Amino acid sequence: MRALGSLEQMQEVVQAAVLAGINHLETAAAYGPAEDFLGHALKQAEQPEGGWVVTSKLLPGLTLREGKHQLLKILERLGCDNLDNLAIHGINRPEHLDWALHGDGKDLLDWAQGEGHAAQVGFSSHGSQALIAAAISSGRFQFCCLHLHLLDPQRLPLAHQALEQGIGVLAISPADKGGRLQAPSPTLISDCAPFSPLQLAYRFLLAQGISTLSVGAAQASDLELAAALQSRDSPLSLEEQSSLQRLADHRHERVGADLCGQCQACLPCPNEVPIPELLRLRNLAIGHDLIPFCQERYNLIGRAGHWWETVDASACKQCGDCLPRCPHQLTIPDLLADTHRRLQASPRRRLWG
């Protein structure tokens, strides 16, 4: 989704993937000209050992007729007879899951597999914990794509649940959405030493048994770390464990008694404020000086539809409903007001929308 400046750029990235030992290409119809570029690049590129594994995605809510047409167009653009993996792109709301399990989405997935157009079907999600758990438990999907990050590991239990059920797991953007770790703050670099933040993040997920990490490569050099780590799925070394502990300790020291532990006990908020997610951004802004990333995510609230939160901290009415539920007795309304003051900035456009 990032190598879209030219066909030559896509060809460079695909060839670098082969050399790096990468065999899985994940794209989507929604990613601008990505499938067109990728289809042309695949005709020119060498094949990795065993051939390519190709994943693409369709948005939820399509009619059966629309879905069939769009899937055939995906195959045409990619120059493939079939997909290894077809995902529903963003089961983010209950109605999306209902469509996939009981509506036209069910018929579409049945048709895709029945006709041999897709070997496996799965889903990506930016939705709630409960929604993702329901999708995993439905028995419908063979793989899932989830936000799993070193600095936001709350969905790891869901990933482990999926893996225990034989469902493959792809970590969505452990670098960029994980804290823009490809361009970390000096504070975060120091906190993760002697490892780079991105190296520690990748190793953290690989050691958890996550089967696939997405690497949003815009140029060949973006794949160098992936190449170096391609066989590093062993348990964390003592030095890596020490760095992870130091990372957490430094965050706690800087944020102090106001650190949100992400337990979710404060929810639901009567004004639908996503308290833990907003205080997580505050944790990262103060704890690791990730100001540009946190401002970008905060100011995307309400501007990305169902792909991200829709209510920011300014919606807090100081009702105090959350206060008795917080096991750490955080002054949540005050912390939300502080979050808004720190992170409110000029809005930015999301990459795809």
mmCIF file of C-alpha atoms in Angstrom:
data_model
loop_
_atom_site.group_PDB
_atom_site.id
_atom_site.type_symbol
_atom_site.label_atom_id
_atom_site.label_comp_id
_atom_site.label_asym_id
_atom_site.label_seq_id
_atom_site.Cartn_x
_atom_site.Cartn_y
_atom_site.Cartn_z
ATOM 1 C CA MET A 1 0.000 0.000 0.000
ATOM 2 C CA ARG A 2 3.021 2.308 0.171
ATOM 3 C CA ALA A 3 5.028 1.466 -2.960
ATOM 4 C CA LEU A 4 2.684 3.396 -5.235
ATOM 5 C CA GLY A 5 4.850 6.132 -6.716
ATOM 6 C CA SER A 6 5.397 4.131 -9.901
ATOM 7 C CA LEU A 7 5.395 0.618 -11.290
ATOM 8 C CA GLU A 8 9.184 0.647 -11.043
ATOM 9 C CA GLN A 9 8.944 1.357 -7.319
ATOM 10 C CA MET A 10 6.619 -1.623 -6.835
ATOM 11 C CA GLN A 11 8.909 -3.856 -8.884
ATOM 12 C CA GLU A 12 11.885 -2.840 -6.741
ATOM 13 C CA VAL A 13 10.035 -3.684 -3.529
ATOM 14 C CA VAL A 14 8.742 -7.038 -4.819
ATOM 15 C CA GLN A 15 12.206 -8.080 -5.990
ATOM 16 C CA ALA A 16 13.685 -7.022 -2.658
ATOM 17 C CA ALA A 17 11.029 -9.147 -0.920
ATOM 18 C CA VAL A 18 12.213 -12.231 -2.812
ATOM 19 C CA LEU A 19 15.808 -11.551 -1.803
ATOM 20 C CA ALA A 20 14.727 -10.991 1.817
ATOM 21 C CA GLY A 21 13.049 -14.402 1.985
ATOM 22 C CA ILE A 22 9.539 -12.923 2.036
ATOM 23 C CA ASN A 23 6.851 -14.940 0.247
ATOM 24 C CA HIS A 24 3.585 -13.311 1.407
ATOM 25 C CA LEU A 25 2.096 -10.298 -0.389
ATOM 26 C CA GLU A 26 -0.881 -8.627 1.290
ATOM 27 C CA THR A 27 -2.833 -5.947 -0.553
ATOM 28 C CA ALA A 28 -6.399 -4.682 -1.047
ATOM 29 C CA ALA A 29 -8.711 -3.300 -3.673
ATOM 30 C CA ALA A 30 -9.008 -0.167 -1.514
ATOM 31 C CA TYR A 31 -5.277 0.625 -1.733
ATOM 32 C CA GLY A 32 -5.386 2.832 -4.810
ATOM 33 C CA PRO A 33 -3.438 1.329 -7.749
ATOM 34 C CA ALA A 34 -1.668 -1.270 -5.557
ATOM 35 C CA GLU A 35 -3.200 -4.354 -7.174
ATOM 36 C CA ASP A 36 -2.544 -3.092 -10.702
ATOM 37 C CA PHE A 37 1.096 -2.333 -9.900
ATOM 38 C CA LEU A 38 1.506 -5.599 -8.053
ATOM 39 C CA GLY A 39 0.044 -7.630 -10.896
ATOM 40 C CA HIS A 40 2.519 -6.127 -13.360
ATOM 41 C CA ALA A 41 5.409 -6.527 -10.912
ATOM 42 C CA LEU A 42 4.646 -10.214 -10.366
ATOM 43 C CA LYS A 43 5.003 -10.886 -14.072
ATOM 44 C CA GLN A 44 8.585 -9.597 -13.943
ATOM 45 C CA ALA A 45 9.761 -10.727 -10.506
ATOM 46 C CA GLU A 46 11.490 -13.931 -9.554
ATOM 47 C CA GLN A 47 9.400 -16.435 -7.615
ATOM 48 C CA PRO A 48 10.285 -17.147 -3.988
ATOM 49 C CA GLU A 49 10.865 -20.766 -3.064
ATOM 50 C CA GLY A 50 7.454 -22.457 -3.012
ATOM 51 C CA GLY A 51 5.801 -19.557 -4.836
ATOM 52 C CA TRP A 52 3.921 -16.510 -3.586
ATOM 53 C CA VAL A 53 1.222 -16.445 -0.939
ATOM 54 C CA VAL A 54 -1.195 -13.691 -2.018
ATOM 55 C CA THR A 55 -3.814 -12.030 0.195
ATOM 56 C CA SER A 56 -6.307 -9.376 -0.843
ATOM 57 C CA LYS A 57 -9.372 -7.893 0.789
ATOM 58 C CA LEU A 58 -12.946 -6.803 0.075
ATOM 59 C CA LEU A 59 -14.859 -4.220 2.093
ATOM 60 C CA PRO A 60 -17.912 -5.439 4.040
ATOM 61 C CA GLY A 61 -21.466 -4.535 3.055
ATOM 62 C CA LEU A 62 -21.307 -5.499 -0.619
ATOM 63 C CA THR A 63 -24.198 -7.254 -2.299
ATOM 64 C CA LEU A 64 -23.433 -10.742 -3.552
ATOM 65 C CA ARG A 65 -23.380 -9.454 -7.122
ATOM 66 C CA GLU A 66 -21.044 -6.582 -6.261
ATOM 67 C CA GLY A 67 -18.750 -8.870 -4.296
ATOM 68 C CA LYS A 68 -18.467 -11.421 -7.085
ATOM 69 C CA HIS A 69 -17.665 -8.674 -9.591
ATOM 70 C CA GLN A 70 -15.063 -7.078 -7.339
ATOM 71 C CA LEU A 71 -13.332 -10.377 -6.529
ATOM 72 C CA LEU A 72 -13.041 -11.285 -10.207
ATOM 73 C CA LYS A 73 -11.567 -7.831 -10.845
ATOM 74 C CA ILE A 74 -9.027 -8.408 -8.048
ATOM 75 C CA LEU A 75 -7.899 -11.634 -9.700
ATOM 76 C CA GLU A 76 -7.691 -9.866 -13.061
ATOM 77 C CA ARG A 77 -5.594 -7.014 -11.690
ATOM 78 C CA LEU A 78 -3.244 -9.354 -9.845
ATOM 79 C CA GLY A 79 -2.998 -11.780 -12.753
ATOM 80 C CA CYS A 80 -3.872 -14.674 -10.439
ATOM 81 C CA ASP A 81 -6.156 -17.641 -11.001
ATOM 82 C CA ASN A 82 -7.044 -17.553 -7.315
ATOM 83 C CA LEU A 83 -6.102 -16.008 -3.988
ATOM 84 C CA ASP A 84 -4.467 -17.905 -1.193
ATOM 85 C CA ASN A 85 -6.304 -15.678 1.255
ATOM 86 C CA LEU A 86 -9.389 -13.488 0.858
ATOM 87 C CA ALA A 87 -10.152 -11.208 3.820
ATOM 88 C CA ILE A 88 -13.122 -9.067 4.712
ATOM 89 C CA HIS A 89 -11.445 -5.681 4.961
ATOM 90 C CA GLY A 90 -12.488 -4.197 8.284
ATOM 91 C CA ILE A 91 -15.008 -6.120 10.382
ATOM 92 C CA ASN A 92 -15.167 -3.094 12.627
ATOM 93 C CA ARG A 93 -18.848 -3.036 13.607
ATOM 94 C CA PRO A 94 -21.364 -5.725 14.617
ATOM 95 C CA GLU A 95 -23.283 -5.282 11.357
ATOM 96 C CA HIS A 96 -20.116 -6.119 9.413
ATOM 97 C CA LEU A 97 -19.790 -9.444 11.226
ATOM 98 C CA ASP A 98 -23.491 -10.170 10.763
ATOM 99 C CA TRP A 99 -23.096 -9.530 7.011
ATOM 100 C CA ALA A 100 -20.178 -11.960 6.877
ATOM 101 C CA LEU A 101 -21.850 -14.696 8.906
ATOM 102 C CA HIS A 102 -25.484 -14.448 7.824
ATOM 103 C CA GLY A 103 -25.926 -11.980 4.954
ATOM 104 C CA ASP A 104 -24.574 -11.515 1.460
ATOM 105 C CA GLY A 105 -21.074 -11.735 2.876
ATOM 106 C CA LYS A 106 -21.644 -15.365 3.864
ATOM 107 C CA ASP A 107 -22.867 -16.190 0.374
ATOM 108 C CA LEU A 108 -19.917 -14.329 -1.129
ATOM 109 C CA LEU A 109 -17.336 -16.205 0.953
ATOM 110 C CA ASP A 110 -19.070 -19.526 0.236
ATOM 111 C CA TRP A 111 -19.021 -18.751 -3.486
ATOM 112 C CA ALA A 112 -15.373 -17.632 -3.440
ATOM 113 C CA GLN A 113 -14.237 -20.861 -1.822
ATOM 114 C CA GLY A 114 -16.672 -23.083 -3.663
ATOM 115 C CA GLU A 115 -15.518 -21.794 -7.047
ATOM 116 C CA GLY A 116 -11.861 -22.069 -6.081
ATOM 117 C CA HIS A 117 -11.269 -18.306 -6.165
ATOM 118 C CA ALA A 118 -9.933 -18.276 -2.578
ATOM 119 C CA ALA A 119 -8.283 -21.080 -0.634
ATOM 120 C CA GLN A 120 -8.868 -19.444 2.768
ATOM 121 C CA VAL A 121 -11.142 -16.678 4.021
ATOM 122 C CA GLY A 122 -10.443 -14.373 6.933
ATOM 123 C CA PHE A 123 -10.914 -10.857 8.208
ATOM 124 C CA SER A 124 -9.105 -7.763 9.353
ATOM 125 C CA SER A 125 -10.488 -5.711 12.208
ATOM 126 C CA HIS A 126 -10.009 -2.374 13.898
ATOM 127 C CA GLY A 127 -13.023 -3.090 16.105
ATOM 128 C CA SER A 128 -13.657 -3.835 19.760
ATOM 129 C CA GLN A 129 -12.222 -6.729 21.712
ATOM 130 C CA ALA A 130 -15.652 -8.330 21.997
ATOM 131 C CA LEU A 131 -16.311 -8.063 18.271
ATOM 132 C CA ILE A 132 -12.954 -9.613 17.352
ATOM 133 C CA ALA A 133 -13.495 -12.421 19.864
ATOM 134 C CA ALA A 134 -16.900 -13.147 18.323
ATOM 135 C CA ALA A 135 -15.411 -13.286 14.830
ATOM 136 C CA ILE A 136 -12.631 -15.627 15.941
ATOM 137 C CA SER A 137 -15.092 -17.900 17.757
ATOM 138 C CA SER A 138 -17.571 -18.007 14.866
ATOM 139 C CA GLY A 139 -15.784 -20.865 13.117
ATOM 140 C CA ARG A 140 -16.090 -19.034 9.793
ATOM 141 C CA PHE A 141 -12.566 -17.718 9.333
ATOM 142 C CA GLN A 142 -9.198 -19.368 8.770
ATOM 143 C CA PHE A 143 -7.073 -16.268 9.458
ATOM 144 C CA CYS A 144 -7.309 -12.797 10.969
ATOM 145 C CA CYS A 145 -5.390 -9.518 10.708
ATOM 146 C CA LEU A 146 -5.208 -7.619 14.006
ATOM 147 C CA HIS A 147 -3.507 -4.564 15.484
ATOM 148 C CA LEU A 148 -0.777 -6.183 17.579
ATOM 149 C CA HIS A 149 1.932 -3.845 18.791
ATOM 150 C CA LEU A 150 4.794 -3.727 21.253
ATOM 151 C CA LEU A 151 3.375 -0.487 22.681
ATOM 152 C CA ASP A 152 -0.241 -1.711 22.517
ATOM 153 C CA PRO A 153 -0.392 -5.457 23.277
ATOM 154 C CA GLN A 154 -4.007 -5.549 24.484
ATOM 155 C CA ARG A 155 -5.141 -7.724 21.556
ATOM 156 C CA LEU A 156 -2.481 -10.379 22.134
ATOM 157 C CA PRO A 157 -4.891 -12.621 24.126
ATOM 158 C CA LEU A 158 -7.192 -12.580 21.080
ATOM 159 C CA ALA A 159 -4.265 -13.531 18.850
ATOM 160 C CA HIS A 160 -3.409 -16.421 21.155
ATOM 161 C CA GLN A 161 -7.050 -17.524 21.113
ATOM 162 C CA ALA A 162 -6.956 -17.548 17.325
ATOM 163 C CA LEU A 163 -3.681 -19.459 17.177
ATOM 164 C CA GLU A 164 -5.003 -22.066 19.603
ATOM 165 C CA GLN A 165 -7.939 -22.612 17.222
ATOM 166 C CA GLY A 166 -5.602 -23.064 14.240
ATOM 167 C CA ILE A 167 -6.379 -19.604 12.849
ATOM 168 C CA GLY A 168 -3.462 -17.743 11.260
ATOM 169 C CA VAL A 169 -2.652 -14.282 12.616
ATOM 170 C CA LEU A 170 -1.193 -11.312 10.741
ATOM 171 C CA ALA A 171 -0.050 -8.284 12.758
ATOM 172 C CA ILE A 172 -1.262 -5.089 11.093
ATOM 173 C CA SER A 173 1.435 -2.423 10.793
ATOM 174 C CA PRO A 174 3.599 -3.197 13.840
ATOM 175 C CA ALA A 175 5.897 -0.369 12.721
ATOM 176 C CA ASP A 176 3.808 2.623 11.643
ATOM 177 C CA LYS A 177 0.551 2.113 13.545
ATOM 178 C CA GLY A 178 2.588 0.647 16.373
ATOM 179 C CA GLY A 179 4.102 4.061 17.136
ATOM 180 C CA ARG A 180 5.832 5.090 13.912
ATOM 181 C CA LEU A 181 8.722 2.948 15.046
ATOM 182 C CA GLN A 182 10.508 3.361 11.730
ATOM 183 C CA ALA A 183 11.159 6.962 12.850
ATOM 184 C CA PRO A 184 11.302 6.732 16.666
ATOM 185 C CA SER A 185 11.931 9.510 19.128
ATOM 186 C CA PRO A 186 15.403 9.723 20.726
ATOM 187 C CA THR A 187 13.727 8.846 24.024
ATOM 188 C CA LEU A 188 12.287 5.616 22.650
ATOM 189 C CA ILE A 189 15.603 4.710 21.024
ATOM 190 C CA SER A 190 17.286 5.053 24.407
ATOM 191 C CA ASP A 191 14.521 3.098 26.147
ATOM 192 C CA CYS A 192 14.913 0.115 23.787
ATOM 193 C CA ALA A 193 18.721 0.020 23.636
ATOM 194 C CA PRO A 194 20.741 -1.931 22.652
ATOM 195 C CA PHE A 195 17.998 -2.901 20.178
ATOM 196 C CA SER A 196 16.247 -0.535 17.805
ATOM 197 C CA PRO A 197 12.567 0.009 18.689
ATOM 198 C CA LEU A 198 11.443 -1.689 15.488
ATOM 199 C CA GLN A 199 13.710 -4.694 16.013
ATOM 200 C CA LEU A 200 12.421 -5.110 19.563
ATOM 201 C CA ALA A 201 8.824 -4.745 18.357
ATOM 202 C CA TYR A 202 9.218 -7.407 15.668
ATOM 203 C CA ARG A 203 10.962 -9.798 18.030
ATOM 204 C CA PHE A 204 8.299 -9.258 20.698
ATOM 205 C CA LEU A 205 5.575 -10.377 18.268
ATOM 206 C CA LEU A 206 7.538 -13.223 16.698
ATOM 207 C CA ALA A 207 8.292 -14.644 20.133
ATOM 208 C CA GLN A 208 4.554 -14.565 20.876
ATOM 209 C CA GLY A 209 3.973 -16.979 18.000
ATOM 210 C CA ILE A 210 2.446 -14.453 15.587
ATOM 211 C CA SER A 211 2.713 -16.098 12.175
ATOM 212 C CA THR A 212 2.981 -13.010 9.947
ATOM 213 C CA LEU A 213 4.122 -9.406 10.408
ATOM 214 C CA SER A 214 3.086 -6.856 7.798
ATOM 215 C CA VAL A 215 5.905 -4.627 6.573
ATOM 216 C CA GLY A 216 4.666 -1.542 4.726
ATOM 217 C CA ALA A 217 7.633 -1.193 2.402
ATOM 218 C CA ALA A 218 7.953 1.873 0.207
ATOM 219 C CA GLN A 219 11.500 1.020 -0.891
ATOM 220 C CA ALA A 220 13.816 -1.967 -0.888
ATOM 221 C CA SER A 221 15.734 -0.815 2.192
ATOM 222 C CA ASP A 222 12.521 -1.022 4.257
ATOM 223 C CA LEU A 223 12.841 -4.816 4.083
ATOM 224 C CA GLU A 224 16.371 -5.094 5.479
ATOM 225 C CA LEU A 225 15.284 -5.696 9.062
ATOM 226 C CA ALA A 226 12.699 -8.264 7.953
ATOM 227 C CA ALA A 227 15.427 -10.098 6.069
ATOM 228 C CA ALA A 228 17.658 -10.118 9.126
ATOM 229 C CA LEU A 229 14.883 -11.448 11.376
ATOM 230 C CA GLN A 230 13.261 -13.962 9.028
ATOM 231 C CA SER A 231 14.307 -16.959 11.157
ATOM 232 C CA ARG A 232 14.227 -15.219 14.545
ATOM 233 C CA ASP A 233 11.017 -16.645 15.999
ATOM 234 C CA SER A 234 12.777 -18.159 19.010
ATOM 235 C CA PRO A 235 11.891 -17.193 22.593
ATOM 236 C CA LEU A 236 13.124 -13.800 23.733
ATOM 237 C CA SER A 237 16.721 -13.707 24.915
ATOM 238 C CA LEU A 238 17.559 -12.462 28.394
ATOM 239 C CA GLU A 239 18.899 -9.251 26.852
ATOM 240 C CA GLU A 240 15.649 -8.716 24.925
ATOM 241 C CA GLN A 241 13.596 -9.395 28.049
ATOM 242 C CA SER A 242 15.728 -6.888 29.944
ATOM 243 C CA SER A 243 15.141 -4.227 27.273
ATOM 244 C CA LEU A 244 11.386 -4.824 27.346
ATOM 245 C CA GLN A 245 11.342 -4.482 31.126
ATOM 246 C CA ARG A 246 13.414 -1.294 30.984
ATOM 247 C CA LEU A 247 11.031 0.107 28.345
ATOM 248 C CA ALA A 248 8.061 -0.481 30.658
ATOM 249 C CA ASP A 249 9.925 0.830 33.706
ATOM 250 C CA HIS A 250 10.891 4.081 31.994
ATOM 251 C CA ARG A 251 7.319 4.647 30.849
ATOM 252 C CA HIS A 252 6.078 4.121 34.402
ATOM 253 C CA GLU A 253 8.707 6.441 35.854
ATOM 254 C CA ARG A 254 7.834 9.287 33.466
ATOM 255 C CA VAL A 255 4.055 9.008 33.617
ATOM 256 C CA GLY A 256 4.083 8.236 37.321
ATOM 257 C CA ALA A 257 0.902 7.597 39.270
ATOM 258 C CA ASP A 258 -1.181 8.779 36.299
ATOM 259 C CA LEU A 259 -0.197 5.784 34.139
ATOM 260 C CA CYS A 260 -3.283 4.109 32.688
ATOM 261 C CA GLY A 261 -2.970 0.323 32.921
ATOM 262 C CA GLN A 262 -5.448 -0.290 30.074
ATOM 263 C CA CYS A 263 -7.664 -2.573 32.171
ATOM 264 C CA GLN A 264 -10.884 -1.228 30.534
ATOM 265 C CA ALA A 265 -12.684 -1.139 33.919
ATOM 266 C CA CYS A 266 -13.675 2.514 33.322
ATOM 267 C CA LEU A 267 -15.904 1.525 30.402
ATOM 268 C CA PRO A 268 -18.574 2.024 29.290
ATOM 269 C CA CYS A 269 -18.525 5.818 29.374
ATOM 270 C CA PRO A 270 -22.008 7.392 29.198
ATOM 271 C CA ASN A 271 -20.635 9.860 26.641
ATOM 272 C CA GLU A 272 -18.909 7.080 24.661
ATOM 273 C CA VAL A 273 -15.428 8.464 25.320
ATOM 274 C CA PRO A 274 -12.889 5.686 24.549
ATOM 275 C CA ILE A 275 -11.046 6.367 27.791
ATOM 276 C CA PRO A 276 -8.350 3.643 27.686
ATOM 277 C CA GLU A 277 -7.381 4.364 24.072
ATOM 278 C CA LEU A 278 -7.033 8.100 24.726
ATOM 279 C CA LEU A 279 -5.045 7.584 27.907
ATOM 280 C CA ARG A 280 -2.832 5.088 26.065
ATOM 281 C CA LEU A 281 -1.849 7.924 23.714
ATOM 282 C CA ARG A 282 -1.135 10.069 26.756
ATOM 283 C CA ASN A 283 1.029 7.270 28.193
ATOM 284 C CA LEU A 284 3.084 7.153 24.987
ATOM 285 C CA ALA A 285 3.356 10.915 24.575
ATOM 286 C CA ILE A 286 4.703 11.404 28.095
ATOM 287 C CA GLY A 287 6.351 8.022 28.543
ATOM 288 C CA HIS A 288 8.371 7.869 25.316
ATOM 289 C CA ASP A 289 8.033 11.339 23.760
ATOM 290 C CA LEU A 290 6.038 10.011 20.775
ATOM 291 C CA ILE A 291 4.360 13.372 20.250
ATOM 292 C CA PRO A 292 3.947 13.405 16.426
ATOM 293 C CA PHE A 293 2.504 9.874 16.387
ATOM 294 C CA CYS A 294 0.122 10.537 19.265
ATOM 295 C CA GLN A 295 -1.034 13.850 17.793
ATOM 296 C CA GLU A 296 -1.612 12.201 14.426
ATOM 297 C CA ARG A 297 -3.708 9.402 15.947
ATOM 298 C CA TYR A 298 -5.593 11.762 18.261
ATOM 299 C CA ASN A 299 -6.509 14.194 15.510
ATOM 300 C CA LEU A 300 -7.692 11.386 13.271
ATOM 301 C CA ILE A 301 -10.524 10.727 15.737
ATOM 302 C CA GLY A 302 -13.881 11.341 14.083
ATOM 303 C CA ARG A 303 -12.300 11.616 10.625
ATOM 304 C CA ALA A 304 -11.780 7.972 9.661
ATOM 305 C CA GLY A 305 -15.266 6.510 9.871
ATOM 306 C CA HIS A 306 -15.402 3.075 11.484
ATOM 307 C CA TRP A 307 -11.646 2.582 11.085
ATOM 308 C CA TRP A 308 -10.790 4.547 14.222
ATOM 309 C CA GLU A 309 -12.366 6.160 17.271
ATOM 310 C CA THR A 310 -15.126 8.718 16.697
ATOM 311 C CA VAL A 311 -15.161 10.588 20.046
ATOM 312 C CA ASP A 312 -12.221 12.476 21.536
ATOM 313 C CA ALA A 313 -11.499 13.638 25.080
ATOM 314 C CA SER A 314 -13.411 16.897 24.683
ATOM 315 C CA ALA A 315 -16.633 14.855 24.934
ATOM 316 C CA CYS A 316 -15.949 14.138 28.622
ATOM 317 C CA LYS A 317 -18.641 15.900 30.696
ATOM 318 C CA GLN A 318 -16.817 15.423 34.024
ATOM 319 C CA CYS A 319 -19.704 13.245 35.237
ATOM 320 C CA GLY A 320 -17.367 11.076 37.319
ATOM 321 C CA ASP A 321 -19.120 7.841 36.356
ATOM 322 C CA CYS A 322 -15.737 6.208 35.658
ATOM 323 C CA LEU A 323 -14.001 7.224 38.871
ATOM 324 C CA PRO A 324 -15.210 4.519 41.283
ATOM 325 C CA ARG A 325 -14.494 1.802 38.710
ATOM 326 C CA CYS A 326 -10.808 2.643 38.205
ATOM 327 C CA PRO A 327 -8.700 0.227 40.300
ATOM 328 C CA HIS A 328 -5.823 2.740 40.320
ATOM 329 C CA GLN A 329 -8.041 5.668 41.387
ATOM 330 C CA LEU A 330 -6.943 7.790 38.435
ATOM 331 C CA THR A 331 -8.519 11.226 38.126
ATOM 332 C CA ILE A 332 -9.781 10.245 34.697
ATOM 333 C CA PRO A 333 -11.685 13.456 33.740
ATOM 334 C CA ASP A 334 -8.620 15.558 34.551
ATOM 335 C CA LEU A 335 -6.346 13.196 32.601
ATOM 336 C CA LEU A 336 -8.672 13.324 29.605
ATOM 337 C CA ALA A 337 -8.608 17.129 29.679
ATOM 338 C CA ASP A 338 -4.815 17.021 29.846
ATOM 339 C CA THR A 339 -4.734 14.576 26.911
ATOM 340 C CA HIS A 340 -6.817 16.958 24.814
ATOM 341 C CA ARG A 341 -4.566 19.908 25.650
ATOM 342 C CA ARG A 342 -1.423 17.951 24.810
ATOM 343 C CA LEU A 343 -2.513 16.272 21.604
ATOM 344 C CA GLN A 344 -5.036 18.528 19.925
ATOM 345 C CA ALA A 345 -3.486 19.798 16.702
ATOM 346 C CA SER A 346 -4.319 20.455 13.069
ATOM 347 C CA PRO A 347 -6.107 17.398 11.623
ATOM 348 C CA ARG A 348 -4.360 15.142 9.124
ATOM 349 C CA ARG A 349 -5.807 12.908 6.463
ATOM 350 C CA ARG A 350 -5.498 9.129 6.886
ATOM 351 C CA LEU A 351 -3.553 7.294 4.178
ATOM 352 C CA TRP A 352 -6.589 5.450 2.811
ATOM 353 C CA GLY A 353 -10.184 6.513 3.196
#
